[in-house]
Coordinates of C-alpha atoms and ligand atoms in Angstrom, one line a residue:
X1 CA -10.2 -4.5 -16.7
X2 CA -9.0 -7.5 -14.3
X3 CA -12.1 -9.3 -15.0
X4 CA -13.8 -12.2 -12.6
X5 CA -11.4 -14.6 -10.7
X6 CA -12.6 -17.9 -12.0
X7 CA -12.1 -17.1 -15.3
X8 CA -8.6 -15.6 -14.8
X9 CA -7.5 -18.7 -12.8
X10 CA -8.8 -21.0 -15.7
X11 CA -6.6 -19.0 -18.0
X12 CA -3.3 -19.5 -16.0
X13 CA -2.8 -23.0 -17.7
X14 CA -3.4 -21.6 -21.5
X15 CA -0.2 -22.3 -23.2
X16 CA 2.9 -20.6 -22.4
X17 CA 3.4 -17.1 -21.1
X18 CA 6.3 -15.0 -21.6
X19 CA 6.5 -14.2 -18.0
X20 CA 4.6 -15.2 -14.7
X21 CA 4.8 -12.5 -12.0
X22 CA 4.4 -13.8 -8.3
X23 CA 2.8 -11.2 -6.1
X24 CA -0.1 -8.9 -7.0
X25 CA 0.9 -5.6 -4.8
X26 CA 1.8 -2.4 -6.6
X27 CA 5.3 -3.8 -7.4
X28 CA 3.7 -7.0 -9.3
X29 CA 1.0 -4.9 -10.9
X30 CA 3.3 -2.1 -11.8
X31 CA 5.6 -5.0 -13.7
X32 CA 2.4 -6.6 -15.2
X33 CA 1.7 -3.4 -16.8
X34 CA 5.3 -2.7 -18.0
X35 CA 5.4 -5.9 -19.8
X36 CA 1.8 -6.1 -21.1
X37 CA 2.4 -2.6 -22.7
X38 CA 5.7 -4.0 -24.1
X39 CA 3.7 -6.6 -25.8
X40 CA 4.7 -9.7 -23.7
X41 CA 2.0 -12.5 -22.7
X42 CA 1.8 -12.0 -18.7
X43 CA 0.3 -13.9 -16.2
X44 CA 0.3 -13.0 -12.4
X45 CA -0.8 -15.0 -9.3
X46 CA -1.3 -13.4 -6.3
X47 CA -1.7 -15.7 -3.1
X48 CA -4.2 -13.7 -1.4
X49 CA -6.3 -10.7 -2.7
X50 CA -4.8 -7.9 -5.0
X51 CA -2.8 -5.2 -2.5
X52 CA -3.6 -7.4 0.4
X53 CA -0.3 -7.1 1.4
X54 CA 1.8 -3.8 2.3
X55 CA 0.2 -2.2 -0.6
X56 CA -3.0 -1.6 0.9
X57 CA -1.4 -0.8 4.6
X58 CA 0.8 2.1 3.6
X59 CA 0.4 6.1 4.7
X60 CA -1.1 6.3 1.4
X61 CA 1.3 9.3 0.3
X62 CA 3.0 9.5 -2.9
X63 CA 5.9 11.6 -2.1
X64 CA 9.5 12.7 -2.2
X65 CA 10.0 11.7 1.3
X66 CA 11.4 14.6 3.5
X67 CA 12.9 12.2 5.6
X68 CA 15.2 10.5 3.2
X69 CA 16.4 14.1 2.7
X70 CA 17.3 14.6 6.2
X71 CA 19.3 11.1 5.8
X72 CA 21.2 12.4 2.7
X73 CA 19.5 9.7 0.7
X74 CA 19.3 12.2 -2.4
X75 CA 19.0 9.8 -5.1
X76 CA 15.8 8.3 -3.4
X77 CA 14.1 11.8 -2.9
X78 CA 15.1 13.0 -6.5
X79 CA 13.6 9.8 -7.9
X80 CA 10.4 9.5 -5.6
X81 CA 9.5 13.3 -6.5
X82 CA 10.0 13.1 -10.2
X83 CA 7.8 9.8 -10.0
X84 CA 5.3 11.8 -7.7
X85 CA 5.1 14.1 -10.4
X86 CA 4.6 11.9 -13.0
X87 CA 1.9 10.0 -11.0
X88 CA 0.0 13.1 -10.5
X89 CA -0.1 13.6 -14.3
X90 CA -0.9 10.3 -15.4
X91 CA -3.3 9.5 -12.6
X92 CA -5.0 12.7 -11.6
X93 CA -8.2 11.0 -10.3
X94 CA -6.0 9.0 -7.9
X95 CA -3.2 11.1 -7.2
X96 CA -4.0 14.3 -5.2
X97 CA -1.6 17.1 -4.1
X98 CA -1.9 18.3 -0.6
X99 CA -0.6 20.9 1.6
X100 CA 1.6 19.6 4.4
X101 CA 2.3 21.6 7.7
X102 CA 5.7 21.1 9.4
X103 CA 6.1 22.6 12.8
X104 CA 9.6 24.2 13.8
X105 CA 11.1 24.4 17.3
X106 CA 14.7 24.7 18.4
X107 CA 15.5 28.2 17.3
X108 CA 16.8 30.1 14.5
X109 CA 19.4 27.4 13.6
X110 CA 16.5 24.5 13.2
X111 CA 14.4 27.0 11.3
X112 CA 17.4 27.7 9.0
X113 CA 18.2 24.1 8.5
X114 CA 14.5 23.2 7.7
X115 CA 14.1 26.0 5.5
X116 CA 17.1 25.0 3.4
X117 CA 15.7 21.1 3.3
X118 CA 12.6 22.3 2.0
X119 CA 14.4 24.4 -0.7
X120 CA 16.0 21.7 -1.7
X121 CA 13.0 19.3 -1.9
X122 CA 11.4 22.1 -4.1
X123 CA 14.5 22.3 -6.3
X124 CA 14.4 18.5 -7.1
X125 CA 10.9 18.4 -8.1
X126 CA 10.5 19.6 -11.7
X127 CA 6.7 19.2 -12.0
X128 CA 4.7 20.6 -9.2
X129 CA 5.2 24.1 -9.5
X130 CA 4.3 24.5 -5.7
X131 CA 6.7 25.9 -3.6
X132 CA 6.9 25.7 0.3
X133 CA 5.8 28.8 2.4
X134 CA 6.3 30.2 5.9
X135 CA 3.4 30.2 7.9
X136 CA 2.9 31.7 11.2
X137 CA 1.9 30.3 14.5
X138 CA -1.7 31.6 13.9
X139 CA -1.9 30.7 10.5
X140 CA -1.1 27.1 11.5
X141 CA -3.7 27.3 14.0
X142 CA -6.4 28.2 11.1
X143 CA -5.1 25.2 9.4
X144 CA -5.1 22.8 12.2
X145 CA -7.1 24.1 14.9
X146 CA -6.4 21.4 17.3
X147 CA -2.7 22.0 17.2
X148 CA -0.7 23.1 20.0
X149 CA 1.3 26.3 18.6
X150 CA 2.6 27.8 22.0
X151 CA 5.9 27.3 21.5
X152 CA 6.4 27.2 18.1
X153 CA 9.4 29.1 16.4
X154 CA 7.5 29.1 13.2
X155 CA 5.8 26.5 10.6
X156 CA 6.2 25.7 7.0
X157 CA 3.8 24.5 4.7
X158 CA 5.2 22.2 1.7
X159 CA 3.3 20.0 -0.7
X160 CA 3.1 16.4 -1.6
X161 CA 0.5 13.9 -3.0
X162 CA -2.0 11.4 -1.6
X163 CA -3.7 8.6 -2.9
X164 CA -6.0 5.4 -2.1
X165 CA -3.3 2.7 -2.3
X166 CA -5.4 -0.1 -3.0
X167 CA -7.2 1.7 -5.5
X168 CA -4.1 2.5 -7.2
X169 CA -3.2 -1.0 -7.4
X170 CA -6.3 -2.0 -9.1
X171 CA -6.2 0.7 -11.3
X172 CA -2.8 -0.4 -12.5
X173 CA -4.1 -3.9 -12.6
X174 CA -6.9 -2.9 -14.8
X175 CA -4.6 -1.3 -17.1
X176 CA -2.6 -4.4 -17.4
X177 CA -5.6 -6.4 -17.7
X178 CA -7.0 -4.4 -20.6
X179 CA -3.4 -5.1 -22.3
X180 CA -4.2 -8.8 -22.0
X181 CA -2.3 -9.7 -18.7
X182 CA -4.1 -12.7 -16.9
X183 CA -4.2 -11.5 -13.1
X184 CA -5.5 -14.3 -10.5
X185 CA -5.8 -13.6 -7.1
X186 CA -5.8 -16.4 -4.3
X187 CA -3.6 -18.2 -6.5
X188 CA -0.3 -19.0 -4.4
X189 CA 2.9 -20.2 -6.3
X190 CA 4.3 -23.1 -4.3
X191 CA 7.0 -24.0 -6.6
X192 CA 9.0 -23.1 -9.8
X193 CA 11.0 -25.5 -11.4
X194 CA 12.9 -25.3 -15.0
X195 CA 11.8 -27.4 -18.0
X196 CA 13.9 -26.7 -21.2
X197 CA 13.6 -23.1 -22.0
X198 CA 10.7 -22.5 -20.0
X199 CA 9.7 -22.8 -16.3
X200 CA 6.9 -24.6 -14.9
X201 CA 5.0 -23.1 -11.6
X202 CA 2.7 -24.9 -9.3
X203 CA 0.0 -22.7 -8.0
X204 CA -2.5 -23.5 -5.4
X205 CA -5.9 -22.1 -5.8
X206 CA -6.8 -20.8 -2.5
X207 CA -10.3 -20.4 -2.9
X208 CA -11.0 -23.8 -4.8
X209 CA -8.6 -25.8 -3.2
X210 CA -7.0 -27.3 -6.7
X211 CA -3.5 -27.1 -7.8
X212 CA -2.7 -25.6 -11.4
X213 CA 0.4 -25.5 -13.6
X214 CA 1.4 -22.3 -15.4
X215 CA 4.3 -22.3 -17.8
X216 CA 6.2 -19.0 -18.5
X217 CA 9.7 -18.2 -20.4
X218 CA 10.5 -16.1 -17.3
X219 CA 9.5 -15.5 -13.6
X220 CA 9.6 -12.5 -11.7
X221 CA 9.2 -12.5 -7.7
X222 CA 7.5 -9.3 -6.3
X223 CA 6.5 -10.8 -2.9
X224 CA 7.5 -7.8 -0.7
X225 CA 7.8 -9.0 2.6
X226 CA 7.4 -12.5 2.0
X227 CA 10.7 -14.2 1.2
X228 CA 10.9 -15.9 -2.3
X229 CA 12.6 -18.7 -0.5
X230 CA 9.3 -20.0 0.5
X231 CA 8.5 -20.8 -3.0
X232 CA 10.1 -24.1 -3.7
X233 CA 13.0 -23.5 -6.5
X234 CA 13.2 -20.0 -6.1
X235 CA 15.1 -20.5 -2.8
X236 CA 18.8 -20.3 -4.0
X237 CA 18.1 -16.7 -5.1
X238 CA 16.5 -15.4 -2.4
X239 CA 17.4 -12.3 -0.3
X240 CA 16.8 -11.9 3.6
X241 CA 14.0 -9.9 4.1
X242 CA 13.9 -7.9 7.5
X243 CA 10.1 -6.8 7.9
X244 CA 9.5 -3.7 9.7
X245 CA 5.9 -3.1 11.1
X246 CA 4.1 0.3 10.6
X247 CA 0.9 0.7 12.4
X248 CA -1.8 3.4 11.4
X249 CA -4.8 4.5 13.2
X250 CA -7.9 6.1 11.8
X251 CA -9.7 8.7 13.7
X252 CA -13.1 10.7 13.6
X253 CA -12.6 13.9 11.6
X254 CA -14.5 15.8 14.1
X255 CA -11.7 15.5 16.8
X256 CA -9.1 16.8 14.2
X257 CA -10.5 19.5 12.1
X258 CA -7.9 20.0 9.3
X259 CA -7.4 21.9 6.3
X260 CA -4.1 20.3 5.5
X261 CA -1.8 17.2 6.2
X262 CA 0.8 17.6 9.4
X263 CA 4.0 16.3 9.8
X264 CA 4.6 16.2 13.5
X265 CA 7.4 15.0 16.0
X266 CA 6.2 12.3 18.4
X267 CA 7.8 13.8 21.2
X268 CA 8.6 10.6 22.3
X269 CA 11.7 9.9 19.8
X270 CA 13.2 11.8 17.3
X271 CA 10.7 10.4 14.9
X272 CA 7.8 12.4 12.9
X273 CA 4.6 11.2 12.2
X274 CA 2.0 12.0 9.8
X275 CA -1.7 13.4 10.4
X276 CA -3.5 13.3 7.1
X277 CA -7.0 13.7 6.4
X278 CA -8.1 10.7 4.2
X279 CA -11.6 10.4 2.8
X280 CA -13.8 11.6 6.1
X281 CA -11.2 10.2 8.2
X282 CA -7.6 11.2 9.4
X283 CA -5.1 8.9 9.2
X284 CA -2.2 9.0 12.0
X285 CA 0.7 7.0 11.6
X286 CA 3.3 5.4 11.4
X287 CA 5.0 3.3 13.8
X288 CA 8.4 1.5 12.8
X289 CA 9.3 -1.5 14.6
X290 CA 11.4 -4.5 14.1
X291 CA 8.8 -7.6 13.5
X292 CA 9.4 -11.3 13.8
X293 CA 6.0 -12.6 13.8
X294 CA 3.7 -14.0 11.1
X295 CA 4.3 -12.2 7.7
X296 CA 0.5 -13.0 6.8
X297 CA -0.9 -11.3 9.7
X298 CA 0.7 -8.4 11.3
X299 CA -1.8 -6.9 14.0
X300 CA -2.0 -3.8 15.9
X301 CA -0.9 -4.4 19.2
X302 CA -1.7 -2.1 22.5
X303 CA 2.0 -0.5 22.6
X304 CA 1.4 0.6 18.8
X305 CA -1.9 2.3 19.9
X306 CA -0.4 3.9 23.0
X307 CA 2.7 5.3 20.9
X308 CA 0.3 7.0 18.2
X309 CA -2.0 8.4 20.7
X310 CA 0.9 9.8 23.0
X311 CA 2.3 11.4 19.8
X312 CA -0.7 12.8 19.0
X313 CA -1.5 14.0 22.6
X314 CA 2.2 15.8 22.5
X315 CA 0.9 18.0 19.7
X316 CA -2.4 18.8 20.8
X317 CA -3.7 21.9 22.6
X318 CA -6.3 19.7 25.0
X319 CA -5.3 16.4 26.4
X320 CA -8.8 14.8 26.0
X321 CA -8.1 12.3 23.4
X322 CA -9.1 8.5 24.0
X323 CA -9.3 5.3 22.2
X324 CA -12.9 6.0 21.4
X325 CA -11.9 8.2 19.1
X326 CA -10.5 5.7 16.9
X327 CA -12.4 4.2 14.3
X328 CA -10.0 1.9 12.4
X329 CA -6.8 0.4 12.4
X330 CA -4.0 -1.1 10.3
X331 CA -0.6 -2.7 10.6
X332 CA 1.6 -3.2 7.4
X333 CA 5.2 -4.6 6.7
X334 CA 8.1 -2.7 5.2
X335 CA 9.7 -5.3 3.0
X336 CA 13.3 -3.8 4.2
X337 CA 16.1 -5.9 2.9
X338 CA 19.2 -6.8 5.0
X339 CA 22.0 -5.8 2.9
X340 CA 24.8 -6.5 5.6
X341 CA 23.9 -9.7 7.8
X342 CA 26.3 -8.2 10.6
X343 CA 24.6 -4.9 10.6
X344 CA 21.2 -3.8 12.0
X345 CA 20.9 -1.4 9.4
X346 CA 18.4 -2.1 6.5
X347 CA 18.1 -0.3 3.4
X348 CA 14.7 1.3 2.1
X349 CA 15.8 1.2 -1.7
X350 CA 14.5 -1.4 -3.7
X351 CA 16.7 -4.4 -4.5
X352 CA 16.6 -6.5 -7.4
X353 CA 18.2 -9.8 -7.6
X354 CA 18.3 -12.2 -10.9
X355 CA 19.6 -15.6 -11.9
X356 CA 20.8 -17.1 -15.0
X357 CA 17.9 -19.0 -15.9
X358 CA 15.3 -15.8 -16.5
X359 CA 14.4 -15.5 -12.9
X360 CA 14.3 -12.2 -11.4
X361 CA 13.1 -10.7 -8.2
X362 CA 12.5 -7.4 -6.6
X363 CA 11.8 -6.1 -3.2
X364 CA 11.7 -2.8 -1.1
X365 CA 11.3 0.6 -2.4
X366 CA 8.2 2.4 -2.0
X367 CA 4.6 2.9 -3.6
X368 CA 5.5 6.1 -5.1
X369 CA 8.6 4.5 -7.2
X370 CA 6.6 1.3 -8.5
X371 CA 6.5 2.5 -12.2
X372 CA 10.1 3.0 -12.0
X373 CA 10.9 -0.2 -10.0
X374 CA 8.6 -2.1 -12.6
X375 CA 10.6 -0.3 -15.6
X376 CA 13.8 -1.7 -14.3
X377 CA 12.7 -5.2 -14.1
X378 CA 10.7 -4.8 -17.4
X379 CA 13.6 -3.6 -19.3
X380 CA 15.7 -6.7 -18.0
X381 CA 12.9 -9.0 -18.9
X382 CA 12.4 -7.4 -22.4
X383 CA 15.8 -8.3 -23.2
X384 CA 15.7 -12.0 -22.1
X385 CA 12.7 -12.0 -24.1
X386 CA 13.8 -10.3 -27.3
X387 CA 11.2 -7.4 -26.7
X388 CA 11.7 -3.7 -27.1
X389 CA 13.6 -2.5 -24.1
X390 CA 12.9 1.3 -24.6
X391 CA 10.4 2.7 -21.5
X392 CA 6.8 2.1 -22.4
X393 CA 5.0 3.4 -19.2
X394 CA 6.3 7.1 -18.9
X395 CA 3.4 8.8 -20.2
X396 CA 1.0 6.0 -20.0
X397 CA -2.4 7.1 -18.0
X398 CA -3.6 5.3 -15.2
X399 CA -7.4 5.7 -15.6
X400 CA -9.7 5.2 -12.1
X401 CA -12.1 3.0 -14.0
X402 CA -12.8 0.2 -11.8
X403 CA -11.7 1.9 -8.3
X404 CA -13.8 2.8 -5.4
X405 CA -12.8 6.8 -5.6
X406 CA -14.8 6.9 -8.9
X407 CA -17.6 4.7 -8.2
X408 CA -18.5 5.6 -4.4
X409 CA -18.5 9.1 -3.0
X410 CA -17.2 7.9 0.4
X411 CA -15.8 4.4 0.9
X412 CA -16.8 4.9 4.8
X413 CA -20.2 4.1 3.5
X414 CA -21.2 0.5 3.2
X415 CA -21.3 -0.6 -0.6
X416 CA -24.2 -1.0 -2.8
X417 CA -25.3 -4.2 -4.3
X418 CA -24.5 -3.0 -7.9
X419 CA -20.7 -2.0 -6.6
X420 CA -20.3 -5.5 -5.3
X421 CA -21.4 -7.1 -8.3
X422 CA -19.3 -4.9 -10.2
X423 CA -16.1 -5.5 -8.1
X424 CA -16.7 -9.3 -8.4
X425 CA -16.8 -9.3 -12.2
X426 CA -14.4 -6.6 -12.9
X427 CA -11.7 -6.7 -10.1
X428 CA -11.8 -10.3 -8.8
X429 CA -13.3 -9.8 -5.6
X430 CA -14.4 -13.2 -4.2
X431 CA -14.2 -12.6 -0.5
X432 CA -15.9 -10.6 1.7
X433 CA -12.9 -8.3 3.2
X434 CA -11.9 -7.9 -0.7
X435 CA -15.1 -5.6 -0.8
X436 CA -15.1 -4.4 2.9
X437 CA -11.4 -3.7 3.1
X438 CA -10.0 -3.1 -0.2
X439 CA -12.4 -2.1 -2.9
X440 CA -14.5 -0.3 -0.2
X441 CA -12.2 1.0 2.7
X442 CA -15.1 0.6 5.3
X443 CA -13.0 -1.8 7.4
X444 CA -10.4 1.0 7.7
X445 CA -12.5 3.9 7.9
X446 CA -15.2 2.5 10.4
X447 CA -14.3 -1.1 11.8
X448 CA -17.6 -1.3 13.5
X449 CA -19.8 -0.5 10.7
X450 CA -18.0 -2.9 8.2
X451 CA -18.7 -5.9 10.7
X452 CA -22.3 -4.9 11.0
X453 CA -22.5 -4.5 7.1
X454 CA -20.5 -7.9 6.4
X455 CA -23.7 -10.1 6.7
X456 CA -25.3 -7.7 3.8
X457 CA -22.2 -8.1 1.8
X458 CA -21.9 -11.7 2.1
X459 CA -25.5 -12.2 0.9
X460 CA -25.0 -10.4 -2.3
X461 CA -21.6 -12.4 -2.9
X462 CA -23.6 -15.3 -2.4
X463 CA -26.1 -14.6 -5.0
X464 CA -23.4 -13.5 -7.6
X465 CA -20.9 -16.3 -6.6
X466 CA -23.4 -18.8 -5.8
X467 CA -22.3 -19.5 -2.2
X468 CA -24.3 -22.3 -0.4
X469 CA -25.5 -21.7 3.4
X470 CA -22.5 -23.1 4.7
X471 CA -19.7 -21.5 2.2
X472 CA -21.3 -18.0 3.3
X473 CA -20.6 -18.8 7.0
X474 CA -17.4 -19.9 6.2
X475 CA -16.7 -16.8 4.4
X476 CA -17.9 -14.7 7.2
X477 CA -15.5 -16.3 9.5
X478 CA -12.7 -15.4 7.2
X479 CA -13.5 -12.2 6.9
X480 CA -13.9 -12.0 10.8
X481 CA -10.4 -13.0 11.2
X482 CA -9.2 -10.5 8.7
X483 CA -11.2 -7.9 10.7
X484 CA -9.4 -9.1 13.7
X485 CA -6.1 -8.3 12.3
X486 CA -7.6 -4.8 11.3
X487 CA -8.9 -3.6 14.3
X488 CA -7.5 -2.2 17.9
X489 CA -6.6 -5.0 20.2
X490 CA -9.8 -4.7 22.2
X491 CA -12.1 -5.2 19.4
X492 CA -10.7 -8.7 18.5
X493 CA -13.2 -11.5 18.6
X494 CA -11.1 -14.4 17.9
X495 CA -12.4 -14.9 14.4
X496 CA -16.0 -15.2 15.6
X497 CA -18.6 -13.7 13.5
X498 CA -22.1 -12.9 14.5
X499 CA -23.1 -11.5 11.1
Ligands
FAD501 C1 3.5 1.4 7.3 C2 3.7 1.5 6.0 C3 3.8 2.7 5.1 C4 4.0 3.1 4.2 N1 3.8 4.3 3.6 C5 4.0 4.4 2.1 C6 3.6 5.5 1.6 O1 3.0 6.7 2.2 N2 4.0 6.0 0.4 C7 5.1 5.0 0.0 O2 5.5 5.5 -1.4 N3 5.4 3.9 0.2 C8 5.0 3.6 1.3 N4 5.2 2.4 2.0 C9 5.9 1.5 1.0 C10 5.0 0.8 0.4 O3 3.7 0.5 0.9 C11 5.4 -0.6 -0.2 O4 6.8 -0.5 -0.5 C12 5.1 -1.4 -1.4 O5 3.5 -1.4 -1.0 C13 5.3 -2.7 -1.3 O6 4.5 -3.2 -2.4 P1 4.7 -4.8 -3.1 O7 4.1 -4.8 -4.2 O8 6.4 -4.8 -3.3 O9 4.7 -5.7 -1.8 P2 3.1 -6.2 -1.3 O10 2.1 -5.0 -1.3 O11 3.3 -6.7 0.1 O12 2.8 -7.3 -2.4 C14 3.8 -8.5 -2.2 C15 2.5 -9.7 -2.5 O13 2.9 -11.0 -2.9 C16 2.2 -11.8 -2.6 N5 2.7 -13.3 -2.4 C17 3.9 -13.6 -1.4 N6 4.3 -14.6 -1.7 C18 3.7 -15.2 -2.7 C19 3.4 -16.5 -3.4 N7 4.3 -17.6 -3.0 N8 2.5 -16.7 -4.4 C20 1.5 -15.5 -4.8 N9 2.0 -14.3 -4.3 C21 2.4 -14.4 -3.3 C22 1.6 -11.4 -1.1 O14 0.5 -12.2 -0.8 C23 1.6 -9.8 -1.4 O15 0.0 -9.5 -1.5 C24 5.0 2.1 3.2 C25 5.1 0.7 3.7 C26 4.4 0.5 5.3 C27 4.7 -0.8 6.0

């Protein structure tokens, strides 16, 4: 269990930790679990909510990445497939196998090329036992009745997995917490300074407004798209992170009756988008555009919505799709690392940097490969600390104990009082958005219902967290700003909350 936030913040200043991890996305949580499982005394500080960065804004796929195969990135695909199959085994309640339909146009050569790629994809995967199959256009029509099949040469069905990304982060965190890791959200690490054989980190508590000092023998930066350069004392080790924005839309399922996921050409460029059943909605995405705005608050812009709707229309039999069919949206930032300053190419592999003074950082990579990334960092840190270097998480189950898939039959229904209280006590939830965006996924799955539910959620939180009326009002304003950043541009209220 992660536990209640204030108690965890209090424990940050208790003695000297073996490691302080900066960042509570999937990478930081994975490292916390890896090191806690090796017997290290671990602290983790996250400046907002756990998973509030990229790790709650992904396509929610645990996959090898057919796209990487097309780019001849064989090792990325092989490692990802191995981790996909491992996660499906270790977290069966969180990682589900799903059929993916991929249409093929372009004549016999294109069909042969795709079939060869899918054969290789299957061959690289040892665990799933599922093999791709041909599917006739009429068979495809049965799986995805809304899809245009008139000009298809054929379709294929292959297999990958999906998850609830924020739930996965919390589940990994719960495992780390149960091994003694102290995990504190709304705690920004503002500076790190060496002090003899340890580091002293200044941490700002974003809820109470205090500063706290944590001491640790080693530091791990897992700050994703946030450059570690923003932490004083870590700057000389930083990489250049070049974020790329990816937007997803969530649509009503009745507009997209689906018995599988689809991987479809956009018809606009040579990219493909996913159309995936997720909870009781359909997730559509993603875009991929260079991003130069505020890393804390990527937003969905009109051109993102137009692009995704145009790509959907290109694949539909009827063209009657409108913005009214969209019930939620989100934008996330890929933490791509600029490997060559003169080049516009950026790698999607993870990058690890490390300094002599037991400071290490990792950025990039994928949700799917978090465990292996964590193992890589954990092995180095374990060497520094004199802990066992052998892998420890390869067979460690990730139980879904504290996550919404277990506790709520549908995350698109407003959470109950009991759920909210449990999330506060067991997962560190302390803001309205923590409940409505990441424990429940109502803000993504039904934006307007989430706004309507926010007042009642705030009432429950006020009771449990002892908020005054003024604080309740402030928290609703904070939520309204978060909701603005999650929805379509035309839904924005500029932070005003009427709840
Ligand atoms: C649109 C999109 C779709 C994707 N789809 C998939 C997919 O389907 N499958 C897949 O495998 N991968 C996918 N990815 C990639 C995957 O989501 C990311 O690689 C992964 O979530 C990155 O996790 P992270 O923990 O490194 O970063 P983050 O989740 O961003 O976590 C970094 C954290 O560090 C915190 N932080 C920053 N500075 C500080 C500080 N000073 N003090 C304390 N905390 C700090 C931030 O608040 C943040 O929470 C996708 C990415 C995007 C953008």
